[in-house]
CSV table of C-alpha atoms and ligand atoms in Angstrom, one decimal:
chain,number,residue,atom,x,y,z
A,1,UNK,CA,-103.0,145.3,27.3
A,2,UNK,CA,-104.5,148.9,26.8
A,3,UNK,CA,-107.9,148.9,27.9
A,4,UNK,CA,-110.2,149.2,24.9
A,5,UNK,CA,-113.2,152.3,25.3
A,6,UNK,CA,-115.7,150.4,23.4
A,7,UNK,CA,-118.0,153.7,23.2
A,8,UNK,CA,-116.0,154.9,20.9
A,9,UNK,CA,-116.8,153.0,18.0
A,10,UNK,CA,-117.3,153.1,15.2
A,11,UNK,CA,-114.4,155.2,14.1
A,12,UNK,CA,-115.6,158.1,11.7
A,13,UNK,CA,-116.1,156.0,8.5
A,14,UNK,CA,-118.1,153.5,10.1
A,15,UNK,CA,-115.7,150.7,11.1
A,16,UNK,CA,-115.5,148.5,14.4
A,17,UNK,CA,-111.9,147.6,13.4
A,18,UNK,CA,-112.4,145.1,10.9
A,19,UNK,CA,-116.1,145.0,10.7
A,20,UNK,CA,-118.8,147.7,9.3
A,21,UNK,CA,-117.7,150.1,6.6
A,22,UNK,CA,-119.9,151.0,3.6
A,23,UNK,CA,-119.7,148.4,0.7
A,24,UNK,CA,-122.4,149.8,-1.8
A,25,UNK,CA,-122.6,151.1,-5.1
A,26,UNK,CA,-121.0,154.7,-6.0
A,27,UNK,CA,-124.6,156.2,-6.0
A,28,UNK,CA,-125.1,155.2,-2.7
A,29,UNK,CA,-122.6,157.1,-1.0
A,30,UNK,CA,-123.8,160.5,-1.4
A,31,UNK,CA,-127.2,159.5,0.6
A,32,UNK,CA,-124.8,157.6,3.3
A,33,UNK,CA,-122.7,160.8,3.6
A,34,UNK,CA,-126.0,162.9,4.0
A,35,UNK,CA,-127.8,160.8,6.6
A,36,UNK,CA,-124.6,160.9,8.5
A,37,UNK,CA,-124.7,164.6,8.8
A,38,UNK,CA,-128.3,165.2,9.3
A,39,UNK,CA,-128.0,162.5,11.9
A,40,UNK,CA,-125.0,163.7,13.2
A,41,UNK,CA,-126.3,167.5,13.4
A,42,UNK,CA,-130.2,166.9,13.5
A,43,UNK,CA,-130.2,163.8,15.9
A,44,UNK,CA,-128.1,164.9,18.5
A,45,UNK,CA,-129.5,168.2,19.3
A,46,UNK,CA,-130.5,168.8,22.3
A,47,UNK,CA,-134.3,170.2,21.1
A,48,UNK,CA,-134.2,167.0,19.2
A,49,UNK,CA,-133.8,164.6,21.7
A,50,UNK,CA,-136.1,166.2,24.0
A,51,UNK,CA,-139.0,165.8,21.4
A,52,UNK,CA,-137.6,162.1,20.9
A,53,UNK,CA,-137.9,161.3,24.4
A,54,UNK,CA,-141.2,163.3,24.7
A,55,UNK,CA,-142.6,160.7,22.1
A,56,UNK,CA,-141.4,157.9,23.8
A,57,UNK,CA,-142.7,157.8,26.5
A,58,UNK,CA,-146.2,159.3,25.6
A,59,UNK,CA,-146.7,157.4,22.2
A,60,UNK,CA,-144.7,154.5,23.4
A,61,UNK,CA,-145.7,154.3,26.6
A,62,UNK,CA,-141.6,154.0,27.9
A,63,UNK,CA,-139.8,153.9,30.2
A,64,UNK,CA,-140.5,149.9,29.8
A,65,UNK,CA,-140.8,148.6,33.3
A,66,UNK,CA,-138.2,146.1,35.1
A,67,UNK,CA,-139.8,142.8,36.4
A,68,UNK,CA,-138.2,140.3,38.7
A,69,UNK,CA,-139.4,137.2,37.6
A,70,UNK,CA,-139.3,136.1,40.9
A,71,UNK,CA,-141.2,132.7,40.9
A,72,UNK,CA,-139.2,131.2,38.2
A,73,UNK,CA,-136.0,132.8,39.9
A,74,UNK,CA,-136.9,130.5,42.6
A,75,UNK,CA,-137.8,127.5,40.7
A,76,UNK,CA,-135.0,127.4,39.0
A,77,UNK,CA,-132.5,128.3,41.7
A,78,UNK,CA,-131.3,131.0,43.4
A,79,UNK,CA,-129.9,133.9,41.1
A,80,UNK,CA,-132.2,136.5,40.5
A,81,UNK,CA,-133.8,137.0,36.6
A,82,UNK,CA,-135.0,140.5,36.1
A,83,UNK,CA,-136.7,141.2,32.9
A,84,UNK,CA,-136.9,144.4,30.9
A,85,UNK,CA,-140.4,144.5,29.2
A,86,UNK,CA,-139.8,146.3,25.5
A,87,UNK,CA,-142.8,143.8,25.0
A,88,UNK,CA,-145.1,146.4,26.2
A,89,UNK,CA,-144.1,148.8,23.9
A,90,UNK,CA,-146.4,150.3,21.4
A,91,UNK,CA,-146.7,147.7,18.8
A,92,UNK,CA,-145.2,144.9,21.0
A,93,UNK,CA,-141.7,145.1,20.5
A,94,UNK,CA,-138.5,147.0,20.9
A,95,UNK,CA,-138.1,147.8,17.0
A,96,UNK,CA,-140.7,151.0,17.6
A,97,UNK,CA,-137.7,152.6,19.4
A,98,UNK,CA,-135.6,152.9,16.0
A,99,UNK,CA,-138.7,153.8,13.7
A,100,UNK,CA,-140.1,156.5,15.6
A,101,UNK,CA,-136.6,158.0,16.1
A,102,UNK,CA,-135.6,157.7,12.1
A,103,UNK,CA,-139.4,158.7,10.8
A,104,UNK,CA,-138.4,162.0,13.2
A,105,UNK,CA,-135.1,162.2,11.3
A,106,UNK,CA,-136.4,161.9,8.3
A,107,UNK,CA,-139.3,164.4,8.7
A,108,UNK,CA,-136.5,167.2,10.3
A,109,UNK,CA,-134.1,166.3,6.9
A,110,UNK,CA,-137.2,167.1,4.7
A,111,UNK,CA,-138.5,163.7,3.4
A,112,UNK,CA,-141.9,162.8,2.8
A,113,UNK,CA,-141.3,159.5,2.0
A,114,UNK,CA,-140.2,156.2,3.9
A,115,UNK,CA,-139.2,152.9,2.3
A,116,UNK,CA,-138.3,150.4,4.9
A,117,UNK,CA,-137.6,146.1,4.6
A,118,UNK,CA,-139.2,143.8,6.9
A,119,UNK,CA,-139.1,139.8,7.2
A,120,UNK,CA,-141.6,138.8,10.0
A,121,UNK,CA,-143.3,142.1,9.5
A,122,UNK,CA,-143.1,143.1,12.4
A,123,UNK,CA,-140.0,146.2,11.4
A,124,UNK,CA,-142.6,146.7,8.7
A,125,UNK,CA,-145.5,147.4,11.4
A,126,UNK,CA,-143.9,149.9,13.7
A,127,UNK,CA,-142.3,151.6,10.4
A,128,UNK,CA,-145.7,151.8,9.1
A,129,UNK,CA,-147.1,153.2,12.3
A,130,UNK,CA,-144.4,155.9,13.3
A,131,UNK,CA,-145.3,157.1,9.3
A,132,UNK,CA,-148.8,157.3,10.5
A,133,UNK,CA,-148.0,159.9,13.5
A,134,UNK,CA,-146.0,161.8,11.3
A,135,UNK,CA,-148.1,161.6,8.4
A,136,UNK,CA,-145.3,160.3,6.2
A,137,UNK,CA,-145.9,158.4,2.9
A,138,UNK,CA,-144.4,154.8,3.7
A,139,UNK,CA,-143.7,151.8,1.3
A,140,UNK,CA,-142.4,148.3,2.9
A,141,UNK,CA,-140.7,145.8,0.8
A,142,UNK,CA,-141.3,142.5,1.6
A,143,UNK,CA,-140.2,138.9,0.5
A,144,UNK,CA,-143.3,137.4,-1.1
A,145,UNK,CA,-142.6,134.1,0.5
A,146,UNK,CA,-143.0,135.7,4.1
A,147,UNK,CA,-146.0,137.5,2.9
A,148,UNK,CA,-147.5,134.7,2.9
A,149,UNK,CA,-146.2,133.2,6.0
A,150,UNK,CA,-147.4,137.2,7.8
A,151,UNK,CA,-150.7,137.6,6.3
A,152,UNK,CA,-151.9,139.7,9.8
A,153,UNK,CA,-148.9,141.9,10.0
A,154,UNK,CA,-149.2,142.5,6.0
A,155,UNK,CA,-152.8,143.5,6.7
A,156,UNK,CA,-152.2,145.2,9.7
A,157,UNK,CA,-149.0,147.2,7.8
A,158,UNK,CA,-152.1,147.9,5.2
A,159,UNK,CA,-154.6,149.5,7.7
A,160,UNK,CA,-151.8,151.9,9.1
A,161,UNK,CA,-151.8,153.2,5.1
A,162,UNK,CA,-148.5,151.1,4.2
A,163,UNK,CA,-147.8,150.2,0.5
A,164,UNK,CA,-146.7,146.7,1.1
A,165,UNK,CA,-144.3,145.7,-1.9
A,166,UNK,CA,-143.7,142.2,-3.1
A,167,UNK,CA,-140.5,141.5,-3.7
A,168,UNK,CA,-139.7,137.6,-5.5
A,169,UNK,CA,-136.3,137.6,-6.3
A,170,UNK,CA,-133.7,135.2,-4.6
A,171,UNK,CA,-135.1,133.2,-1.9
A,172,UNK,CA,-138.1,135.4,-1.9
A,173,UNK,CA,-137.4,136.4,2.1
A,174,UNK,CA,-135.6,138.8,3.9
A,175,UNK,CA,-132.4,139.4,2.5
A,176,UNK,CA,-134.2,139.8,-1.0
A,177,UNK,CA,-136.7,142.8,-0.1
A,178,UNK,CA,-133.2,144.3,2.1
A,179,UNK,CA,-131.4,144.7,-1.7
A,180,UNK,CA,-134.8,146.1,-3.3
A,181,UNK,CA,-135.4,148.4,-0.1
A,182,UNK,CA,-131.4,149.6,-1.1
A,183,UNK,CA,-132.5,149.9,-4.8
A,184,UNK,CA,-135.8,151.8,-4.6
A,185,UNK,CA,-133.5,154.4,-2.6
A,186,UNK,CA,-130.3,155.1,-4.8
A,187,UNK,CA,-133.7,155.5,-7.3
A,188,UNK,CA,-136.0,158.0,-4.8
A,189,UNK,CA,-133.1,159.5,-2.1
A,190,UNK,CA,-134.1,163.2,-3.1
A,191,UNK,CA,-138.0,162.8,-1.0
A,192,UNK,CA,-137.1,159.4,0.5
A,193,UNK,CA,-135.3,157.9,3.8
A,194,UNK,CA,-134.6,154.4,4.1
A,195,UNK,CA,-135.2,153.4,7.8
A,196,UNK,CA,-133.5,150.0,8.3
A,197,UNK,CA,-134.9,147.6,11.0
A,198,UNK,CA,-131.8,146.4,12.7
A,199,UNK,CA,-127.9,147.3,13.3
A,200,UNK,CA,-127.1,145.9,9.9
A,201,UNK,CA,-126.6,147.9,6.4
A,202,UNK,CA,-123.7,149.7,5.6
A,203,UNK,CA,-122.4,153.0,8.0
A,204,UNK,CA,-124.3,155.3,9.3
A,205,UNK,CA,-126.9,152.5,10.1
A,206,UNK,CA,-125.4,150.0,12.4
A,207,UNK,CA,-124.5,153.4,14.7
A,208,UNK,CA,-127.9,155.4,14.1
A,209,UNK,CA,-130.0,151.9,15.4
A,210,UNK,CA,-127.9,151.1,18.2
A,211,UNK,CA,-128.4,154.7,19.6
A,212,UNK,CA,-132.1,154.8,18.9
A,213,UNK,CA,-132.1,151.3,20.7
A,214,UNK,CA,-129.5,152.3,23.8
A,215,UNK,CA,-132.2,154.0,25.5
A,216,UNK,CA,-133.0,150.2,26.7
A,217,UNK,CA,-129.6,149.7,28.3
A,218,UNK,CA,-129.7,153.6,29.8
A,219,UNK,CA,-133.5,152.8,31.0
A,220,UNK,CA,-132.4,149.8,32.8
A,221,UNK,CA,-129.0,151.1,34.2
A,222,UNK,CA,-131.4,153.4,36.0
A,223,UNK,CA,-134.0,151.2,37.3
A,224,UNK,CA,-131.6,148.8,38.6
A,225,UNK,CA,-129.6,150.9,40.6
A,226,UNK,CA,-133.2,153.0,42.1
A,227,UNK,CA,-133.6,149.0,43.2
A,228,UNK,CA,-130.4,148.8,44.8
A,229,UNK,CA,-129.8,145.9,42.3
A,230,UNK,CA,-126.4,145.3,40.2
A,231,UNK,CA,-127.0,143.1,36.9
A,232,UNK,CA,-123.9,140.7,36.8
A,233,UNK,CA,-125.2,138.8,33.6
A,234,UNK,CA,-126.9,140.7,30.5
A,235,UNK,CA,-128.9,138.1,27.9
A,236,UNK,CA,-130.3,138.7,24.5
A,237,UNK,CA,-130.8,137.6,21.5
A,238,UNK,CA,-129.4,138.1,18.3
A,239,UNK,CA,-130.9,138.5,14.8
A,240,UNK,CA,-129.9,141.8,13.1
A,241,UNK,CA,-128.6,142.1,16.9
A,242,UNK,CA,-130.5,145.6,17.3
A,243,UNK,CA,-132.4,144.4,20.8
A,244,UNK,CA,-129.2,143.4,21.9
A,245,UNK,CA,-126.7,146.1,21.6
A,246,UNK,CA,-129.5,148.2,22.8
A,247,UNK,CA,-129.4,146.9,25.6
A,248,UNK,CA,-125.6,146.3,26.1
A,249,UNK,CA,-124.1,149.2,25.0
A,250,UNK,CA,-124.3,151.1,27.8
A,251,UNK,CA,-123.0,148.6,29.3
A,252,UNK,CA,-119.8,147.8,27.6
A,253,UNK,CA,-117.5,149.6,29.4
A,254,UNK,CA,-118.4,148.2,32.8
A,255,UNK,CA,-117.7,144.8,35.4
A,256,UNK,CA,-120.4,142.6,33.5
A,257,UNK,CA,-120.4,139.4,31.7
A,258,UNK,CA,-122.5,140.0,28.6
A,259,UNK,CA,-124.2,137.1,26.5
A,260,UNK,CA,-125.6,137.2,23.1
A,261,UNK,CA,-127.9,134.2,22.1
A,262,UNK,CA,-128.1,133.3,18.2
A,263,UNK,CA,-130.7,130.9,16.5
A,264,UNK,CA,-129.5,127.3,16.7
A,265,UNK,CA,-132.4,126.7,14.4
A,266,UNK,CA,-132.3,122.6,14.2
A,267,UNK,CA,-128.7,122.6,15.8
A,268,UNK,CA,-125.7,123.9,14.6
A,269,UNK,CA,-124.7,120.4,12.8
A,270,UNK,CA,-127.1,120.3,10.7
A,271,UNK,CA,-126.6,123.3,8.7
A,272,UNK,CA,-130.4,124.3,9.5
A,273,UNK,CA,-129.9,127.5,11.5
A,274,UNK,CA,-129.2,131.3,11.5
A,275,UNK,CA,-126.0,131.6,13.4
A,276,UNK,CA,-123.6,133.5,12.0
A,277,UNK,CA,-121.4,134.6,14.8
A,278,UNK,CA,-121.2,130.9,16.1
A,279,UNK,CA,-121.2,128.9,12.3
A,280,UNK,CA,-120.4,131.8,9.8
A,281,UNK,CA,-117.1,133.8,8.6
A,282,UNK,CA,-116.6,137.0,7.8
A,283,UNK,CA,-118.0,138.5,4.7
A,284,UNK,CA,-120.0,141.0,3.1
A,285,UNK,CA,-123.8,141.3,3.1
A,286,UNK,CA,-126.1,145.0,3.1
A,287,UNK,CA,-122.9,147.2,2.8
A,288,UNK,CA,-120.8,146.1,5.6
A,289,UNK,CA,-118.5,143.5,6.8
A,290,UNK,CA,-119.2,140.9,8.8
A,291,UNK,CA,-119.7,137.7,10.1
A,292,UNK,CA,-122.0,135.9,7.5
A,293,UNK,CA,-123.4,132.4,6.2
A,294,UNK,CA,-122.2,131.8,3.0
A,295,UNK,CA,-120.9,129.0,0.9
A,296,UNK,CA,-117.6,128.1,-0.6
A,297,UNK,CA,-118.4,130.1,-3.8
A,298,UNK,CA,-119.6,133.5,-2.0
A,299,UNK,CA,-123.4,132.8,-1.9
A,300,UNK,CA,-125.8,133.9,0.7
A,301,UNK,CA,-127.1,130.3,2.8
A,302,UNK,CA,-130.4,129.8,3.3
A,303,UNK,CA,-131.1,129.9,7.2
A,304,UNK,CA,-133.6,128.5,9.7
A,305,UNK,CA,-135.2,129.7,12.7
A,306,UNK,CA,-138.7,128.9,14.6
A,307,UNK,CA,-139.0,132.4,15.2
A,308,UNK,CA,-138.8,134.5,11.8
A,309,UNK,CA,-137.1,137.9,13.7
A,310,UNK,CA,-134.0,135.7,14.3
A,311,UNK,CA,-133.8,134.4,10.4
A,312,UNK,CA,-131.0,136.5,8.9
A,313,UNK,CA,-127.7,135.3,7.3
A,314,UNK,CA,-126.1,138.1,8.4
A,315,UNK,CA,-125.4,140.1,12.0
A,316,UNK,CA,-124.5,143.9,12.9
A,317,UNK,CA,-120.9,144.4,12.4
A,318,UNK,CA,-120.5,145.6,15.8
A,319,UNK,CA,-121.4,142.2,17.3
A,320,UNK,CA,-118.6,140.5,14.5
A,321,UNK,CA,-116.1,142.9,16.8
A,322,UNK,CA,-117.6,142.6,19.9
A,323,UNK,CA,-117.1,138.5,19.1
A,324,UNK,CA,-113.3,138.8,18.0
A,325,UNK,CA,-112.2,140.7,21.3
A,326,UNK,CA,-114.5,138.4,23.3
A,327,UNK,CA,-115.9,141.7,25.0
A,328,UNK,CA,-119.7,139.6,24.5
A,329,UNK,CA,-119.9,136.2,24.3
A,330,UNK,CA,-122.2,134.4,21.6
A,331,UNK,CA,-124.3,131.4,22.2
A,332,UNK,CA,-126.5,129.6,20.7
A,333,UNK,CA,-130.1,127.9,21.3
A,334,UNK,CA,-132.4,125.5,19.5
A,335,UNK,CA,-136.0,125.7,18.3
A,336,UNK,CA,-136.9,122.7,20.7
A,337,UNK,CA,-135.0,124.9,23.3
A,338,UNK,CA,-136.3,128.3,22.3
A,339,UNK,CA,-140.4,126.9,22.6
A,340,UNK,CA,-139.6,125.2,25.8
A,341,UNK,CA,-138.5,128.0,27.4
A,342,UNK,CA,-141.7,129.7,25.5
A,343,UNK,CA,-144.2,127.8,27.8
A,344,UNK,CA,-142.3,128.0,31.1
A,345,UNK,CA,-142.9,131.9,31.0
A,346,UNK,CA,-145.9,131.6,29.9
A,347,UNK,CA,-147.2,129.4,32.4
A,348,UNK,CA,-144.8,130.3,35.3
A,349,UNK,CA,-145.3,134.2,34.8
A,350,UNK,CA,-148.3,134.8,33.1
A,351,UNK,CA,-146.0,136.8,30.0
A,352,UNK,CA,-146.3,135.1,26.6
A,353,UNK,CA,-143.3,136.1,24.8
A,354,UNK,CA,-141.9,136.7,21.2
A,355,UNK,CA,-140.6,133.7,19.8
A,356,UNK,CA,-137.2,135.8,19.2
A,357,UNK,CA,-137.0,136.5,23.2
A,358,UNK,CA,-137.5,132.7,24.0
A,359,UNK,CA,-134.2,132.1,22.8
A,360,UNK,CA,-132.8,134.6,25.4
A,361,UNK,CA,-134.9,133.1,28.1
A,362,UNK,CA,-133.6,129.7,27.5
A,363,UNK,CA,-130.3,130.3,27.6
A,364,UNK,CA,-131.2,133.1,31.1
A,365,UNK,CA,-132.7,129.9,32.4
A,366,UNK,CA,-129.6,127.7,31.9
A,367,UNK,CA,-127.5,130.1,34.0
A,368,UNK,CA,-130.2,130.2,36.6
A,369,UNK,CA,-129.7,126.3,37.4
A,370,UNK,CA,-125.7,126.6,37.3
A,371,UNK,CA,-125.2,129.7,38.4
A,372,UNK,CA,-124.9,131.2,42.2
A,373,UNK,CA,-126.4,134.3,43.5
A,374,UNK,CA,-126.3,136.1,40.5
A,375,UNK,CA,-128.8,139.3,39.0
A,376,UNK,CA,-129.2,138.3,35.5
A,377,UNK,CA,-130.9,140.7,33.5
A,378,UNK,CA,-132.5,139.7,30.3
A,379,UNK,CA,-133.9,141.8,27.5
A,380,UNK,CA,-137.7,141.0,26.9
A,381,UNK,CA,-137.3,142.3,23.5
A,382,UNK,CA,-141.1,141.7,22.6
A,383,UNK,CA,-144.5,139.6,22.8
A,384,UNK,CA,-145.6,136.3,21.3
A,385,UNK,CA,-148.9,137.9,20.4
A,386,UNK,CA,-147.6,137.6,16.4
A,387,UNK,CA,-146.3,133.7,17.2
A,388,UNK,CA,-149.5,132.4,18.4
A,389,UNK,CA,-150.6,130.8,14.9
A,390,UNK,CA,-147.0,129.3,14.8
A,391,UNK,CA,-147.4,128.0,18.6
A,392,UNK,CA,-150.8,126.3,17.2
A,393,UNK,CA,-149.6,124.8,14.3
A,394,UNK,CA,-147.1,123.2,16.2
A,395,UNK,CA,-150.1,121.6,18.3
A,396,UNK,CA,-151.5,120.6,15.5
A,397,UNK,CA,-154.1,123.2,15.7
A,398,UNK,CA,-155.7,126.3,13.7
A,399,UNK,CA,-156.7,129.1,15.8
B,1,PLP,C1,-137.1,141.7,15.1
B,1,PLP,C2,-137.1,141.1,16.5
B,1,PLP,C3,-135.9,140.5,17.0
B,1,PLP,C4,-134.6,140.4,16.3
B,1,PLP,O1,-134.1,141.6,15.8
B,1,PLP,P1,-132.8,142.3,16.5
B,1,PLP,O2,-132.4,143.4,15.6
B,1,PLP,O3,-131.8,141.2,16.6
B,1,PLP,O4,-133.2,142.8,17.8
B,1,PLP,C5,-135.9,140.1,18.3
B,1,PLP,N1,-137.0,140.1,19.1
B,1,PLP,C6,-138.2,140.6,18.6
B,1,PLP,C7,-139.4,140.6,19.5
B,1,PLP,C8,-138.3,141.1,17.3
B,1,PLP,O5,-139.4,141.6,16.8
């Protein structure tokens, strides 16, 4: 079988074979075709990238240290988990990476305005912040159901000068304020750039955020190897999958086995989850194809997930492809899972993390019991800093 160069994709219209593409309205394509070239001549410039990575690391604070997690290592056998901290970003989490890279893409192309779509808020937060360094108007739509499940981050989005944007059509969540984000652009495209949160929407997006975000996997490709250290096992999670392929894509071409873990929500039987790659078919959602939750007439599920980051019907078309020719392979874990593996860092390490990243912990910790000697390297794609009031409630407390 030819050897497949998975750098390579997507091909030049956007596709991962059968996955990706650009399904939108007629009006959208002339902004897609722009962004593609600005990105394409703008983005990867050299003078461009040395600004980029001038910003990262002094606004960001990056390169994002390795940790061995070496108590829990031990506890729980004898491979060796090695975290890489994107919780210790600016702002908490990996999504900063994509938002200060597209606000500077946007300011270079001649916008002065940013729209952006956020469901936990916190892709709404470091939009609303990079717009603040680069003294860019910014306006985040939001469902208004998780407005009022993210009163902090809606308040915080407020301070940084945000607009904050209702949106209560559909389910009120997510997916809704994702179609009005679309909307308000075909509408504004002449000052405004859309900068979407995760490898979803239609093409050039799922390529723009997984290169903003590969400067995890090329960070950690580095430290490893100054440590004399080989990762045999990659872990993340999935939602939008933007963490993830961030972290993996430098990676695909090489001798490692590569997990991505999805929200089992309350387990995949009952219907009450967000796992498309594991439960879902292929379909179309945000201007691509790919593997989606919908029912047997074409609608949209509702999903569930303890941790709202993970809560999306849909995934980035280059996970649907990485799936199919089993290059990654897709699991999935449980909220009762997910928050166990929640407290044991938390009171093993000393790191509280993101509800999101406890999924890829559980699953890290699974291999750690049955697996043998191996480096297992596991993205830390954020802190629990935003969960805490979730964590409480659970206890039946109100901080
Ligand atoms: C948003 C978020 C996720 C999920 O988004 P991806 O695009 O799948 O990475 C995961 N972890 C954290 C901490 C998040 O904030």
């Amino acid at each position: 079988m030819k050897k497949i160069n998975y750098k390579s994709f997507p091909d030049k219209d956007g596709h991962f074979a059968k996955y990706g593409g650009q399904y939108v309205s007629e009006t959208l394509m002339y902004p897609l075709s722009e962004l593609y070239k600005a990105y394409m001549k703008i983005a990867k410039s050299a003078s461009f990238q040395k600004e980029l990575k001038g910003e990262l690391k002094n606004y960001v604070g990056r390169p994002t240290p390795i940790y061995h997690a070496s108590r829990i290592s031990k506890e729980l056998g004898n491979c060796n988990i090695y975290l890489k901290r994107e919780d210790l970003n600016h702002t908490g989490a990996h999504k900063i990476n994509n938002a200060m890279g597209q606000a500077m893409l946007a300011k270079a192309m001649g916008k002065t305005r940013i729209i952006a779509e956020t469901g936990a808020g916190q892709h709404g937060v470091a939009t609303a912040t990079a717009c603040a360094r680069y003294n860019l108007k910014c306006v985040v739509y939001m469902g208004s159901e998780d407005i009022q499940r993210q009163k902090i981050n809606v308040y915080r989005m407020k301070l940084l000068g945000a607009e904050v944007v209702a949106v209560n059509s559909g389910s009120k969540t997510l997916k809704d304020a994702l179609n009005e984000a679309l909307r308000d652009w075909v509408t504004n495209v002449d000052d405004t750039h859309y900068i979407i949160g995760s490898v979803a929407g239609p093409h050039p997006y799922p390529m723009i955020v997984r290169d903003f975000q590969s400067v995890i996997g090329h960070e950690s490709k580095q430290q490893m190897k100054k440590i004399n250290k080989k990762a045999h096992i990659l872990v993340a999670c999935v939602g939008g999958g933007s963490n993830a392929i961030g972290l993996f894509h430098p990676y695909l071409n090489d001798n490692v086995e590569i997990i991505g873990v999805e929200a089992g929500g309350y387990g995949l039987s009952t219907g009450k989850h967000a796992a498309p790659l594991n439960k879902g078919k292929p379909g179309i959602l945000h201007g691509n194809r790919t593997y989606i939750m919908e029912d047997k007439n074409g609608q949209i599920e509702s999903t569930h997930s303890i941790s709202a980051g993970l809560d999306y019907p849909g995934v980035g078309p280059e996970h649907s492809w990485l799936k199919d020719n089993k290059r990654v392979k897709y699991v999935t874990v449980t909220d009762k899972e997910a928050l166990e593996a929640f407290y044991y860092l938390t009171e093993k390490e000393g790191i509280i993390p993101a509800l999101e990243t406890a999924h890829a912990l559980a699953y890290t910790f699974k291999i750690a019991k049955s697996k043998s000697k191996k480096n297992i390297l596991v993205n830390l794609s954020g802190r629990g800093d935003k969960d805490i009031d979730t964590i409480a409630s659970l206890q039946g407390m109100k901080v």
